[in-house]
Coordinates of C-alpha atoms in Angstrom, one line a residue:
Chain Y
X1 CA 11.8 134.2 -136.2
X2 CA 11.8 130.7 -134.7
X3 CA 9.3 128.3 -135.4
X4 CA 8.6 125.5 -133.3
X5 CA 5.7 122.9 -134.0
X6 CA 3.2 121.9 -131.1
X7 CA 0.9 118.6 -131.2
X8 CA -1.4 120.4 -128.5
X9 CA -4.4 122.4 -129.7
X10 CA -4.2 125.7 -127.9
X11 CA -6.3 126.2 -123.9
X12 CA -7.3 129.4 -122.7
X13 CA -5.2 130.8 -126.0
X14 CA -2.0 129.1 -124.8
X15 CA -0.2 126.2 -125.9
X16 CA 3.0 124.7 -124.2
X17 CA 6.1 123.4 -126.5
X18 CA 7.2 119.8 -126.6
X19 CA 10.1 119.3 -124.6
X20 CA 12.8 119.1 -127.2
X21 CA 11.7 122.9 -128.6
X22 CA 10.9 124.2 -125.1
X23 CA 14.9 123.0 -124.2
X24 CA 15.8 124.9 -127.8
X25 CA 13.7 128.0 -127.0
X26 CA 14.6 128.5 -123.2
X27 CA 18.0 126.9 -123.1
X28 CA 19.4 127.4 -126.6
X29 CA 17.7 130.8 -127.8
X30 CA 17.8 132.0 -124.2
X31 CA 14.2 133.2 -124.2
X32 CA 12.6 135.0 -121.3
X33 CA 9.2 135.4 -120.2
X34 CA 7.6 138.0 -123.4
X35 CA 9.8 136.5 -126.1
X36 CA 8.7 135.6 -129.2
X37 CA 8.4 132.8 -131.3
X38 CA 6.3 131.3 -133.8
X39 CA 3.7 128.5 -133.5
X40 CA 2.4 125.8 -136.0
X41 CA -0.8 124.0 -134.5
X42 CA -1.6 120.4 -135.3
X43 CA -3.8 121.6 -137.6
X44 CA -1.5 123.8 -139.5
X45 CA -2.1 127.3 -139.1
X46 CA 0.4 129.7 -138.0
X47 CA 0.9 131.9 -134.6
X48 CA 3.3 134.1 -133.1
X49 CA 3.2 133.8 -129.5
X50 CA 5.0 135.1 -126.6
X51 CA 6.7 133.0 -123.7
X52 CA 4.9 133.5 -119.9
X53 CA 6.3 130.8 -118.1
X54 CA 10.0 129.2 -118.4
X55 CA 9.2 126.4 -116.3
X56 CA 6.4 124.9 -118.0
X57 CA 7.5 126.6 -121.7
X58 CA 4.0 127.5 -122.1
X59 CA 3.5 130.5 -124.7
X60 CA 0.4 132.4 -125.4
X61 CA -0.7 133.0 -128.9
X62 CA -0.7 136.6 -129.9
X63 CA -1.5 136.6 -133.5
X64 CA -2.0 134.3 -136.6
X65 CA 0.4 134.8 -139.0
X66 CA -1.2 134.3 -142.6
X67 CA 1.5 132.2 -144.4
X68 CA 1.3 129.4 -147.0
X69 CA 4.6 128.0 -147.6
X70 CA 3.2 124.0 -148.6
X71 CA 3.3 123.5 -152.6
X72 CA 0.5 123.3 -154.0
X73 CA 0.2 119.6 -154.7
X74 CA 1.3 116.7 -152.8
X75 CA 4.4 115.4 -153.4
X76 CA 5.3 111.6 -152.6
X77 CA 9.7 111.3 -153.5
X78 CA 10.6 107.2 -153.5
X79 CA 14.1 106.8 -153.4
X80 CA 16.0 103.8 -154.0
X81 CA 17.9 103.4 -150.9
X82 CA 21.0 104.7 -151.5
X83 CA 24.2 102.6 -150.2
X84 CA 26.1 105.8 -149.4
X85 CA 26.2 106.9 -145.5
X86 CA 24.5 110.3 -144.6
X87 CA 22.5 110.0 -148.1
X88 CA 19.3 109.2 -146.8
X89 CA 20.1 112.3 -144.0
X90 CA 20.5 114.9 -147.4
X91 CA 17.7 113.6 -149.2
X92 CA 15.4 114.1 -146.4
X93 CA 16.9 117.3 -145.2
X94 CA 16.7 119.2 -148.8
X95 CA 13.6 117.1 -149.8
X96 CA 12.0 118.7 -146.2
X97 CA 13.0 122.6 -147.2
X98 CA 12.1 122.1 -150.7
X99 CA 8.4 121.0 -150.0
X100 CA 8.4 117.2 -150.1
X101 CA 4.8 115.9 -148.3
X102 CA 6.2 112.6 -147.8
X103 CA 9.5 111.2 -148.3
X104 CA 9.9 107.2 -148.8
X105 CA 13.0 104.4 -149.4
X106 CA 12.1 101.7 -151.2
X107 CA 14.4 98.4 -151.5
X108 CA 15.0 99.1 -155.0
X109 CA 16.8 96.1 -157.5
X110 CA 20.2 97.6 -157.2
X111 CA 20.1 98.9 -153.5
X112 CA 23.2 97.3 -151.9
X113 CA 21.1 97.9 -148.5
X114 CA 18.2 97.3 -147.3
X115 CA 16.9 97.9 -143.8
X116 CA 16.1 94.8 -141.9
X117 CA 12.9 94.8 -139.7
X118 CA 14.9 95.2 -136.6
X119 CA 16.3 98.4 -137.3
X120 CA 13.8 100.0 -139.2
X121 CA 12.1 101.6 -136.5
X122 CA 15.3 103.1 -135.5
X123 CA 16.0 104.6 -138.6
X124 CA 13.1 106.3 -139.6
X125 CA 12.8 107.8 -136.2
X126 CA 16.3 109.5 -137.2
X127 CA 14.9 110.0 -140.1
X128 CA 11.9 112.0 -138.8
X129 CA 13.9 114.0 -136.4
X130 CA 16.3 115.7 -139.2
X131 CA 12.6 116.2 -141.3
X132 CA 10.8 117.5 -138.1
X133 CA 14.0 120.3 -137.9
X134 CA 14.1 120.9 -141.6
X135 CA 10.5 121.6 -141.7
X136 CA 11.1 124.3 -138.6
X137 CA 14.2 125.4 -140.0
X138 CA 12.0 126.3 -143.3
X139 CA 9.3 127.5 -142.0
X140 CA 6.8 124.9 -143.5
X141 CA 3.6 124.2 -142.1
X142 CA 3.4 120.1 -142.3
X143 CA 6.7 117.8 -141.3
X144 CA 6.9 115.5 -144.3
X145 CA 5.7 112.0 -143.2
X146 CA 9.4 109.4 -144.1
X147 CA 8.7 105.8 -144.9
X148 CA 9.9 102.6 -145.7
X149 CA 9.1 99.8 -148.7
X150 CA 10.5 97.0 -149.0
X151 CA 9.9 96.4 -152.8
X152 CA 9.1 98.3 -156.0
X153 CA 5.7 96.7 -155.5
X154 CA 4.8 97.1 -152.3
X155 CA 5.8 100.9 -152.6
X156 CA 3.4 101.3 -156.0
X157 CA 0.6 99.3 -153.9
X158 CA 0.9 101.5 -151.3
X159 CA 1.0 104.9 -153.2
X160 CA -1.7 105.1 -156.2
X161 CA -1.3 109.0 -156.5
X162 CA -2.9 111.0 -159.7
X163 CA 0.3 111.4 -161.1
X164 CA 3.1 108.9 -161.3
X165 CA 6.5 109.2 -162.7
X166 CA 10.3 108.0 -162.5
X167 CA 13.3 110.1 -163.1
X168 CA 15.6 107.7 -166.1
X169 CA 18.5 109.1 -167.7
X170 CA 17.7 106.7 -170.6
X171 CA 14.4 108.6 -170.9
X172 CA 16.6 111.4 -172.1
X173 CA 18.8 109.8 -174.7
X174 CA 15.4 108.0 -176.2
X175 CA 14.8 112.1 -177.1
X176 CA 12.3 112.4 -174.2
X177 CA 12.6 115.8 -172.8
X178 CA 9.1 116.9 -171.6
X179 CA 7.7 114.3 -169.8
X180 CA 7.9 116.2 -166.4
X181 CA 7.2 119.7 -167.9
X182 CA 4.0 118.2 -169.5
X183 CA 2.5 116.3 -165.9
X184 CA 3.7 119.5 -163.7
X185 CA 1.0 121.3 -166.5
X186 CA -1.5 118.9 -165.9
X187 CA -1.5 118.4 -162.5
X188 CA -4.4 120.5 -160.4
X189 CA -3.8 121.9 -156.8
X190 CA -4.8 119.6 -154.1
X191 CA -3.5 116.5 -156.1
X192 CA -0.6 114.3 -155.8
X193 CA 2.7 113.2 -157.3
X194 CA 4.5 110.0 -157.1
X195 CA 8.1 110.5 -158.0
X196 CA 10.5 107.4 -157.9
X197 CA 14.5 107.3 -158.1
X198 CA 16.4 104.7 -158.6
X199 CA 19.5 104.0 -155.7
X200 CA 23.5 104.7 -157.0
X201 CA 23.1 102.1 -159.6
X202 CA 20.2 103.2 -161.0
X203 CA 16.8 102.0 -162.3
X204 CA 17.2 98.4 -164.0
X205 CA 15.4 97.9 -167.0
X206 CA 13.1 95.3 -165.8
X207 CA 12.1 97.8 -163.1
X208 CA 11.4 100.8 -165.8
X209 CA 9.3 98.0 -167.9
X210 CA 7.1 96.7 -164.9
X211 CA 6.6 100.2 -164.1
X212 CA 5.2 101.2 -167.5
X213 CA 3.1 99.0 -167.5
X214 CA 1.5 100.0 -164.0
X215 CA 0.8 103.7 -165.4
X216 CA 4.4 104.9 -164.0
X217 CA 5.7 107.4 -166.8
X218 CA 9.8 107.8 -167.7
X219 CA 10.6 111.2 -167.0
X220 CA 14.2 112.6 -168.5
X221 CA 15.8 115.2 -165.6
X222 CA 18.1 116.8 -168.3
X223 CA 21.5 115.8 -169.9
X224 CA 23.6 115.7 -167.0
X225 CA 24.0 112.6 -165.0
X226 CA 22.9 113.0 -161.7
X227 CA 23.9 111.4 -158.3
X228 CA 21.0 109.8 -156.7
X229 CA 20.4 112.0 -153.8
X230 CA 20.8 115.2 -156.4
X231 CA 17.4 113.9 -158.8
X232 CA 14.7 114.3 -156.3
X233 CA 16.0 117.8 -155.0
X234 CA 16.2 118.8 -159.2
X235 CA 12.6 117.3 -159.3
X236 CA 11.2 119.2 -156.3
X237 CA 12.6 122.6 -157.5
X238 CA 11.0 122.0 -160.9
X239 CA 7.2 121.7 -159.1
X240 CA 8.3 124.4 -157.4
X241 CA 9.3 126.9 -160.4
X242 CA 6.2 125.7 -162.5
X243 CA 3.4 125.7 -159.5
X244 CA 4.5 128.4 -157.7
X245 CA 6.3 130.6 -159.5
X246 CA 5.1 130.8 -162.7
Chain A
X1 CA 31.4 104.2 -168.7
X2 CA 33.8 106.1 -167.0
X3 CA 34.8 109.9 -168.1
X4 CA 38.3 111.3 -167.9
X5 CA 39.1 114.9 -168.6
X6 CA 42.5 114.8 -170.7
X7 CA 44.8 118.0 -170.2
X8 CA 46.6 117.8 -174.0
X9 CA 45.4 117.4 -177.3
X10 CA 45.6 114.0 -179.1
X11 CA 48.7 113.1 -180.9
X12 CA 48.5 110.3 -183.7
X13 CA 45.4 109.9 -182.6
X14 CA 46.2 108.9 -178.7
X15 CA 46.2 111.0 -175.8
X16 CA 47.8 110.1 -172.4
X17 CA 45.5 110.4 -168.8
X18 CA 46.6 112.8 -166.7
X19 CA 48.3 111.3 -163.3
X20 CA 45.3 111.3 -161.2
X21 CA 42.9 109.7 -164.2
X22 CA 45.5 107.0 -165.1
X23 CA 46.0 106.1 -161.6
X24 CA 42.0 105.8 -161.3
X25 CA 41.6 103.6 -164.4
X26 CA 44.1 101.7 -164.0
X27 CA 44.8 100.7 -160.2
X28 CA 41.2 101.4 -159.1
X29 CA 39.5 100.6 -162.2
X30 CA 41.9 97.4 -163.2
X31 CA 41.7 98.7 -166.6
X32 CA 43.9 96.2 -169.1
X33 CA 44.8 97.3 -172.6
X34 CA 41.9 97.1 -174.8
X35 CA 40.1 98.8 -171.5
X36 CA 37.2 101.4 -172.9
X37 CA 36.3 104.9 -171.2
X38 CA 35.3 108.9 -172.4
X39 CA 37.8 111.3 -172.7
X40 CA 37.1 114.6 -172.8
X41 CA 39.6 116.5 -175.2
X42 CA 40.5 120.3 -174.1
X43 CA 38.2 121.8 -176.9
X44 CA 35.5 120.0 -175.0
X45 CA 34.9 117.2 -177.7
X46 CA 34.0 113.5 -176.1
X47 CA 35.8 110.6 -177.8
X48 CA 35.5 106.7 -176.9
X49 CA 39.2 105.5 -176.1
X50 CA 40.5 102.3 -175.6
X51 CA 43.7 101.8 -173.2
X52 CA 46.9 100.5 -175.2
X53 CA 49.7 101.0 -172.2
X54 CA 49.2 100.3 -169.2
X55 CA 52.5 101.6 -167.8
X56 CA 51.8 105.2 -169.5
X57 CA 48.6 105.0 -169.9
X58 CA 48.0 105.9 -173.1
X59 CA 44.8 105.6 -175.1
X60 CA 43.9 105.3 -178.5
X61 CA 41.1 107.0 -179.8
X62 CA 37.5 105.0 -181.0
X63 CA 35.6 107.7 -182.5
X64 CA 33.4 111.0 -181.3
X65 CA 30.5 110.6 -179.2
X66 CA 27.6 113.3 -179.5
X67 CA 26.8 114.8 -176.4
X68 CA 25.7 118.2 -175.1
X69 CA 25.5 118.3 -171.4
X70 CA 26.1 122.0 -170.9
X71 CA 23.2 124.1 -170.1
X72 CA 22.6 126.2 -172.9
X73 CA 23.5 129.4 -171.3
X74 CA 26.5 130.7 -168.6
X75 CA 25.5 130.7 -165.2
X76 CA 27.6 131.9 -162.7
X77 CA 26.8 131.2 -159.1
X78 CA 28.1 133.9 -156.4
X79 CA 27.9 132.6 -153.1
X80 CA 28.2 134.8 -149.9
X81 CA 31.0 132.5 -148.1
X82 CA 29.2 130.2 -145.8
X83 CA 30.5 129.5 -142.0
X84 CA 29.3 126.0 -141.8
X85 CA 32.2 123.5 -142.7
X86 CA 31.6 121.4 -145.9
X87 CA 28.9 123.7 -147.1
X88 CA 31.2 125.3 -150.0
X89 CA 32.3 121.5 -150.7
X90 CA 28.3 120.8 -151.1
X91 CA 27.4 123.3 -153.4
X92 CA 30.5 123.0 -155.8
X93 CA 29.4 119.2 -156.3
X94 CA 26.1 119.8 -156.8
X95 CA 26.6 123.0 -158.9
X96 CA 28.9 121.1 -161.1
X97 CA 26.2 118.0 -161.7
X98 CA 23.4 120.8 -162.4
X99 CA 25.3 122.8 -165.2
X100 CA 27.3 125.9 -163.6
X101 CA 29.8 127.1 -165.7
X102 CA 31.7 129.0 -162.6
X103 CA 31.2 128.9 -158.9
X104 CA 32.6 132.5 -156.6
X105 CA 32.4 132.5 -153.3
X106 CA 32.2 135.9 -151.9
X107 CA 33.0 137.7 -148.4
X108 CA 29.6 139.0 -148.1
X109 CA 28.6 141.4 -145.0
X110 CA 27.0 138.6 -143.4
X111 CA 29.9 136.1 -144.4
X112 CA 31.3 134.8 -140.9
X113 CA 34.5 134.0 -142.3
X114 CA 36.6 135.0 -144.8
X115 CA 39.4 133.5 -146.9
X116 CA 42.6 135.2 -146.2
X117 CA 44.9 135.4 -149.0
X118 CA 47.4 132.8 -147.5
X119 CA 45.0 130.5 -147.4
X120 CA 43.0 131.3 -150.6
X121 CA 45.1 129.3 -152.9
X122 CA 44.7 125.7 -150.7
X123 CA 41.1 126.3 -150.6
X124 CA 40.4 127.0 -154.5
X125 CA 42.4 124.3 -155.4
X126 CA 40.1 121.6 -152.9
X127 CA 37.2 123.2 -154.4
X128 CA 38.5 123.1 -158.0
X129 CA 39.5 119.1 -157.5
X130 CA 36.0 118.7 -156.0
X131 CA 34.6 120.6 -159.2
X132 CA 36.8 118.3 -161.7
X133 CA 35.5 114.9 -159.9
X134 CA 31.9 115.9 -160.1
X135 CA 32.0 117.1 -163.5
X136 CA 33.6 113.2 -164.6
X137 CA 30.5 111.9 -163.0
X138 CA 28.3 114.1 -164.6
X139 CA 29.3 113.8 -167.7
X140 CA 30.0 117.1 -168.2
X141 CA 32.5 118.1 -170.9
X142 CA 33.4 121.6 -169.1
X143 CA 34.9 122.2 -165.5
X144 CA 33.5 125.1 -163.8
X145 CA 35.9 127.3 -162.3
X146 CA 35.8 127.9 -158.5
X147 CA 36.8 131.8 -157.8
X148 CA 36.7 133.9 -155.0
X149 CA 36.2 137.8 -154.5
X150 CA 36.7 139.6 -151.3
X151 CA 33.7 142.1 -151.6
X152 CA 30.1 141.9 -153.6
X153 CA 31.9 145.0 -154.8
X154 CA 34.8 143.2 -156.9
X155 CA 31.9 140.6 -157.7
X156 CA 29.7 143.1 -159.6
X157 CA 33.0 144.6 -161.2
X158 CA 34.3 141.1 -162.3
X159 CA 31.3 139.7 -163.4
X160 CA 29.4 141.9 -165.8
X161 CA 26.8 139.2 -167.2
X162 CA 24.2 139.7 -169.6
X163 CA 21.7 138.8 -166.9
X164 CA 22.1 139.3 -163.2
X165 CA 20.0 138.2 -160.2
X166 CA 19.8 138.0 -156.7
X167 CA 18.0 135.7 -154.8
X168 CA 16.3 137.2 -151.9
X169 CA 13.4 135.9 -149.5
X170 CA 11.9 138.9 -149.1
X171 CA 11.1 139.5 -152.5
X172 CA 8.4 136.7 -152.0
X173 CA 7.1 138.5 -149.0
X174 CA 6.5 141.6 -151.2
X175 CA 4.5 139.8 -153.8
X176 CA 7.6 139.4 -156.4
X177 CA 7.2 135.8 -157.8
X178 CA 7.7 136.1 -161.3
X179 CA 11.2 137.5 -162.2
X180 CA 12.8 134.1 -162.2
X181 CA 10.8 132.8 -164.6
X182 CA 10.9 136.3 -166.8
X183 CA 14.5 136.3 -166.7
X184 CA 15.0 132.6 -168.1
X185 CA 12.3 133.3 -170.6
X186 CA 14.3 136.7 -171.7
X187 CA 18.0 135.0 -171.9
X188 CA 19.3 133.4 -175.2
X189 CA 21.4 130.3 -175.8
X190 CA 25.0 131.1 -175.5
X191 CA 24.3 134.6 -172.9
X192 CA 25.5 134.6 -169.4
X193 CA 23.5 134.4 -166.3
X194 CA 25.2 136.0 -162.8
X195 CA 23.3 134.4 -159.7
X196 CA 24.0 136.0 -156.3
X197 CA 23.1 133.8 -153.1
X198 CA 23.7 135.1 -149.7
X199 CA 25.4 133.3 -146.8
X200 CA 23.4 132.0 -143.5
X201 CA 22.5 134.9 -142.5
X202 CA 20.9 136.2 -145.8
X203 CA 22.2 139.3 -147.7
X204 CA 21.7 142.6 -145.8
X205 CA 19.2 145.4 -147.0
X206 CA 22.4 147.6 -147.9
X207 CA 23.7 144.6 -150.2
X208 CA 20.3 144.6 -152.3
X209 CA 20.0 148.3 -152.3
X210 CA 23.4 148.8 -154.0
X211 CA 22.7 145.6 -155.9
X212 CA 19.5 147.1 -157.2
X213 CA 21.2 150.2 -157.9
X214 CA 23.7 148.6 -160.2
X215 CA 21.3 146.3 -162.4
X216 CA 20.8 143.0 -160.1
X217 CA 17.3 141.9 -160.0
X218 CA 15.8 140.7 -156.9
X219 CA 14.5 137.4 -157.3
X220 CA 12.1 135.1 -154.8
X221 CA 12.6 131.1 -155.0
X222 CA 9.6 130.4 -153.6
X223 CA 7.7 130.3 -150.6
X224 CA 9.7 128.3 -148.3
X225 CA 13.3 129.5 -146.8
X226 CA 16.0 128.2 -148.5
X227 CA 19.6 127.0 -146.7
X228 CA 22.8 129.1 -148.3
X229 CA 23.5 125.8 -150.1
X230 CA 20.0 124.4 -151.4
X231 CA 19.1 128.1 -153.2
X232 CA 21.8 127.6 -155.7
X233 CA 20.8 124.0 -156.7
X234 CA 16.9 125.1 -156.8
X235 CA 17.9 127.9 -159.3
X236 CA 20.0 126.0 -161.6
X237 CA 17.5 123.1 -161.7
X238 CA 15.6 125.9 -162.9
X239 CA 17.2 127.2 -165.4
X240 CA 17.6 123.7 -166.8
X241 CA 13.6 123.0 -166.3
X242 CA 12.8 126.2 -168.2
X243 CA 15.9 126.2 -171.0
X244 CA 16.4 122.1 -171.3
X245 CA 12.9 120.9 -170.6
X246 CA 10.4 122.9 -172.0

């Protein structure tokens, strides 16, 4: 069934949809007055609810549907931004359905790009359009928050976390293999994860050593080289096999 | 460094790229004699070469590097065709950097399209030359093989597999959340792993009933729903967390 997110509390056991899922719902999904849909409140929980007005797209809530479809710890993905047009778009899009809580660029050493202050604004709203359809198109309860750093440091400062790693192919060729599977063990539900990929060109050393020493730990993603927007979906299916299926 | 797969096997030591490799090296690359890249001979060993002709491109071999970056077991993704344009494109590169060791498409019942025999030929051989690229930038030292089968039918019947799964949404829904994991615990280096994905629309109840009946496992990925193309890269991130990790 459709799922559409509200940022109304419900009146009288109605809510009304925004207008971009009240076009999708009426216009799109040609829905009349009794059709159904389902409803995620600001404050997370799940309803379906039936339309009783096309004018106004107001719905009223018929049930709560008992649902819980967020991993159970909080994942933070930084990705170096990536040089490569519609990269950013993927990452966000897979990172979205595969549970990600918030999703942020950082100017890493060897990003070719960086986003100037001008147009940042503009980008992450893109951005948190295609993360605001993944979530719906996913069924997840929360729309991952995207961000933007403009350094390593700033992007550490800014996201303390309990657990903090980055994905370095290095890491694997040193004979580090279990770096991840160890921290996805010790990490408790309700706490979060800093993960941090490097852009096309990867990490550079310096950035590995300064993050070592700020209680970042090299984590080996296997012994095939990955692209850059291919590490943090790897990544987020591995908390995802460990903390919810196992 | 830069990996070439080479078609023959070395003679006097030197082997010669194949047109599309030597073109690569040398015009995009500039590659001079004395030039160094991997080649990857036909029995899957990975040698250092150095370029000694330009013209022919020929390269002398340095010496043996030791890699493994195949998974440790055969998996074999079967994908219900998907309508949406570039989707097959998307999960043969990503398939390729995570380990597959053959990617079929198949006209499933909820398959939109289908590949019609006169035009079955063109489309392998885009996929296959989409397969061959990523699996140079992976590292990989095998090219999976893109197939397709014109019924889940001739799927089961071409691909026995010591393992076989299906990945199916509603198997969450009815409390399944283990047999994932149980099946990558059960499966030993060197066995092979058949992984069916279904197309947008999912896989019908009559294709699990008959896949059921004929030793496929029903599988959940977790709590979220999955796109036709991000399933197959959460499961074989998976089987390379649980067989390359731990």
């Amino acid at each position: 069934m459709q799922q559409y997110f509200v940022d109304e509390m419900p009146k009288n056991n109605q809510v009304q949809l925004p207008a971009d899922a009240a076009h999708h719902f009426v216009r799109v999904m040609r829905a009349v007055v009794g059709s159904e849909c389902e409803v995620v409140l600001p404050d997370h929980r799940v309803f379906k609810a039936q339309l009783v007005d096309r004018d106004t797209a107001k719905l009223a809530l018929v049930n709560q549907i008992d649902r819980q479809p967020e991993l159970p710890v909080n994942v933070i993905l930084a990705c170096g931004l990536p040089k490569t047009k519609g990269k950013p778009e993927l990452i966000v899009q897979k990172g979205t359905e595969l549970g990600a809580d918030k999703i942020i660029f950082f100017a890493a050493k060897r990003s070719i790009s960086q986003w100037r202050d001008n147009k940042l604004a503009k980008k992450l709203a893109h951005l948190q359009k295609i993360a605001h359809a993944a979530a719906e198109q996913s069924h997840r309860t929360k729309i991952p928050e995207i961000g933007y750093d403009n350094s390593l440091d700033a992007l550490l400062k800014h996201e303390p976390a309990d657990f903090r790693l980055v994905a370095w192919e290095e890491s694997a060729k040193q004979g580090e293999h279990a770096q991840l599977v160890q921290t996805l063990r010790q990490i408790k539900k309700g706490q979060s994860l800093l993960a941090i990929f490097g852009p096309e060109g990867g990490i550079s050393q310096s950035e590995i050593d300064y993050m070592t020493s700020n209680q970042v730990k090299a984590a080996g993603l296997g012994p095939r080289i990955l692209r850059t927007e291919t590490a943090p979906l790897y990544f987020l299916a591995c908390v995802s096999y460990q903390l919810e299926l196992d």
